[in-house]
Each structure stands twice: as C-alpha cells, then as structure tokens.
Short mmCIF file of N, CA and C in Angstrom, two decimals:
data_model
loop_
_atom_site.label_atom_id
_atom_site.label_comp_id
_atom_site.label_asym_id
_atom_site.label_seq_id
_atom_site.Cartn_x
_atom_site.Cartn_y
_atom_site.Cartn_z
N UNK A 1 156.24 66.21 78.03
CA UNK A 1 156.14 66.99 79.42
C UNK A 1 155.84 68.49 79.02
N UNK A 2 156.65 68.88 77.57
CA UNK A 2 156.36 70.50 77.28
C UNK A 2 155.35 70.52 76.67
N UNK A 3 155.18 69.61 76.35
CA UNK A 3 153.82 69.21 75.10
C UNK A 3 152.74 69.54 76.31
N UNK A 4 152.34 68.85 77.30
CA UNK A 4 151.67 68.64 78.52
C UNK A 4 151.23 70.61 79.13
N UNK A 5 152.47 70.56 79.32
CA UNK A 5 152.59 72.22 80.18
C UNK A 5 152.09 73.16 79.15
N UNK A 6 152.38 73.19 77.94
CA UNK A 6 151.64 74.19 76.75
C UNK A 6 150.12 73.86 76.78
N UNK A 7 150.08 72.94 76.44
CA UNK A 7 148.28 72.65 77.12
C UNK A 7 147.21 72.98 78.08
N UNK A 8 148.23 72.78 79.10
CA UNK A 8 147.62 73.05 80.33
C UNK A 8 147.73 74.86 80.14
N UNK A 9 148.74 75.76 79.90
CA UNK A 9 148.65 76.69 80.17
C UNK A 9 147.48 77.38 78.91
N UNK A 10 147.74 76.77 77.80
CA UNK A 10 146.42 77.26 77.04
C UNK A 10 144.88 76.72 77.54
N UNK A 11 145.10 75.85 78.15
CA UNK A 11 143.26 75.65 78.80
C UNK A 11 142.98 77.03 79.87
N UNK A 12 144.17 77.21 80.89
CA UNK A 12 144.04 77.98 81.89
C UNK A 12 143.81 79.67 81.48
N UNK A 13 144.61 79.78 80.40
CA UNK A 13 144.29 80.89 79.67
C UNK A 13 142.89 81.07 79.19
N UNK A 14 142.64 80.23 78.22
CA UNK A 14 141.15 80.22 77.64
C UNK A 14 140.23 80.23 78.82
N UNK A 15 140.12 79.66 79.82
CA UNK A 15 139.08 79.51 80.99
C UNK A 15 139.38 80.95 81.62
N UNK A 16 140.08 81.75 81.76
CA UNK A 16 140.38 83.06 82.42
C UNK A 16 139.52 84.04 81.68
N UNK A 17 140.12 84.06 80.67
CA UNK A 17 139.66 84.85 79.22
C UNK A 17 137.95 84.91 79.08
N UNK A 18 137.61 83.34 78.80
CA UNK A 18 136.12 83.10 79.10
C UNK A 18 135.34 83.71 80.25
N UNK A 19 136.23 83.59 81.24
CA UNK A 19 135.35 84.07 82.73
C UNK A 19 135.39 85.41 82.37
N UNK A 20 136.31 86.25 81.99
CA UNK A 20 136.33 87.74 82.01
C UNK A 20 135.24 88.25 81.04
N UNK A 21 135.48 87.25 79.88
CA UNK A 21 134.40 87.78 78.91
C UNK A 21 132.85 87.72 79.45
N UNK A 22 132.37 86.56 80.56
CA UNK A 22 131.20 86.36 81.05
C UNK A 22 131.05 87.52 81.60
N UNK A 23 131.77 87.86 82.11
CA UNK A 23 131.75 88.94 83.67
C UNK A 23 131.75 90.09 83.25
N UNK A 24 132.21 90.69 82.20
CA UNK A 24 132.20 91.90 81.94
C UNK A 24 130.82 92.36 81.04
N UNK A 25 130.80 91.42 79.74
CA UNK A 25 129.42 91.60 78.42
C UNK A 25 128.73 91.40 79.22
N UNK A 26 128.57 90.14 80.07
CA UNK A 26 126.93 89.96 80.49
C UNK A 26 126.23 91.13 81.87
N UNK A 27 127.26 91.48 82.42
CA UNK A 27 127.24 92.25 83.47
C UNK A 27 126.74 93.85 82.81
N UNK A 28 127.41 93.83 81.69
CA UNK A 28 127.61 95.50 81.05
C UNK A 28 126.00 95.42 80.26
N UNK A 29 125.49 94.16 79.86
CA UNK A 29 124.02 94.34 79.45
C UNK A 29 123.09 94.45 80.08
N UNK A 30 123.05 93.64 81.68
CA UNK A 30 122.22 94.34 82.67
C UNK A 30 122.47 95.30 83.23
N UNK A 31 123.58 96.05 83.50
CA UNK A 31 123.61 97.24 83.86
C UNK A 31 123.33 98.96 82.85
N UNK A 32 123.73 98.77 81.64
CA UNK A 32 123.34 99.67 80.54
C UNK A 32 121.94 100.20 80.58
N UNK A 33 121.24 99.36 80.34
CA UNK A 33 119.57 99.98 80.51
C UNK A 33 119.09 100.62 81.85
N UNK A 34 119.77 100.25 82.75
CA UNK A 34 119.66 101.33 84.42
C UNK A 34 120.21 102.75 84.05
N UNK A 35 121.45 102.76 83.50
CA UNK A 35 122.35 103.57 83.30
C UNK A 35 121.58 104.56 82.44
N UNK A 36 120.82 104.21 81.22
CA UNK A 36 120.01 105.32 80.65
C UNK A 36 119.20 105.74 81.42
N UNK A 37 118.28 104.57 81.90
CA UNK A 37 117.14 105.14 82.67
C UNK A 37 117.38 106.62 83.58
N UNK A 38 118.64 106.04 84.22
CA UNK A 38 119.17 107.43 85.45
C UNK A 38 119.37 108.26 84.68
N UNK A 39 119.75 108.58 83.38
CA UNK A 39 120.32 109.82 82.53
C UNK A 39 119.30 110.52 82.17
N UNK A 40 118.00 109.45 81.44
CA UNK A 40 116.85 110.22 81.24
C UNK A 40 116.42 110.75 82.31
N UNK A 41 116.28 110.38 83.56
CA UNK A 41 115.43 111.03 84.29
C UNK A 41 116.04 112.34 84.99
N UNK A 42 117.40 112.20 84.81
CA UNK A 42 118.41 113.51 85.04
C UNK A 42 117.69 114.59 83.65
N UNK A 43 117.73 114.63 82.91
CA UNK A 43 117.50 115.27 81.53
C UNK A 43 115.80 115.41 81.74
N UNK A 44 115.17 114.73 82.35
CA UNK A 44 113.70 115.28 82.32
C UNK A 44 113.62 116.32 83.57
N UNK A 45 114.40 115.95 84.36
CA UNK A 45 114.00 116.83 85.54
C UNK A 45 114.91 118.48 85.27
N UNK A 46 115.60 118.33 84.42
CA UNK A 46 116.35 119.45 83.86
C UNK A 46 115.53 120.32 83.50
#
C-alpha cells in the first residue's frame, strides 16, 4: 500500500511539473518575439 501511494504521488508530481513546464516555456517562446517588437517600436518612436 505504501509503495502504491509513493508511486501515485510521484506520477502526480511529474504530471503537474510537466504541465507547468509546457505552459511556461512554450507560452514564453510565443510571447517574447511580440515583446521585442513592441520594445523596438517604442525605441524607434523616441
């Protein structure tokens, strides 16, 4: 029973960490070019 609970907790933690890893890193890759473009536009206007 304890072994099952240990494996169960490991799987849940692995899935949660993979979810946040995908969410943060993949979304950051999409948004960083947009932010850079906005910064360049601001510098050009100044």
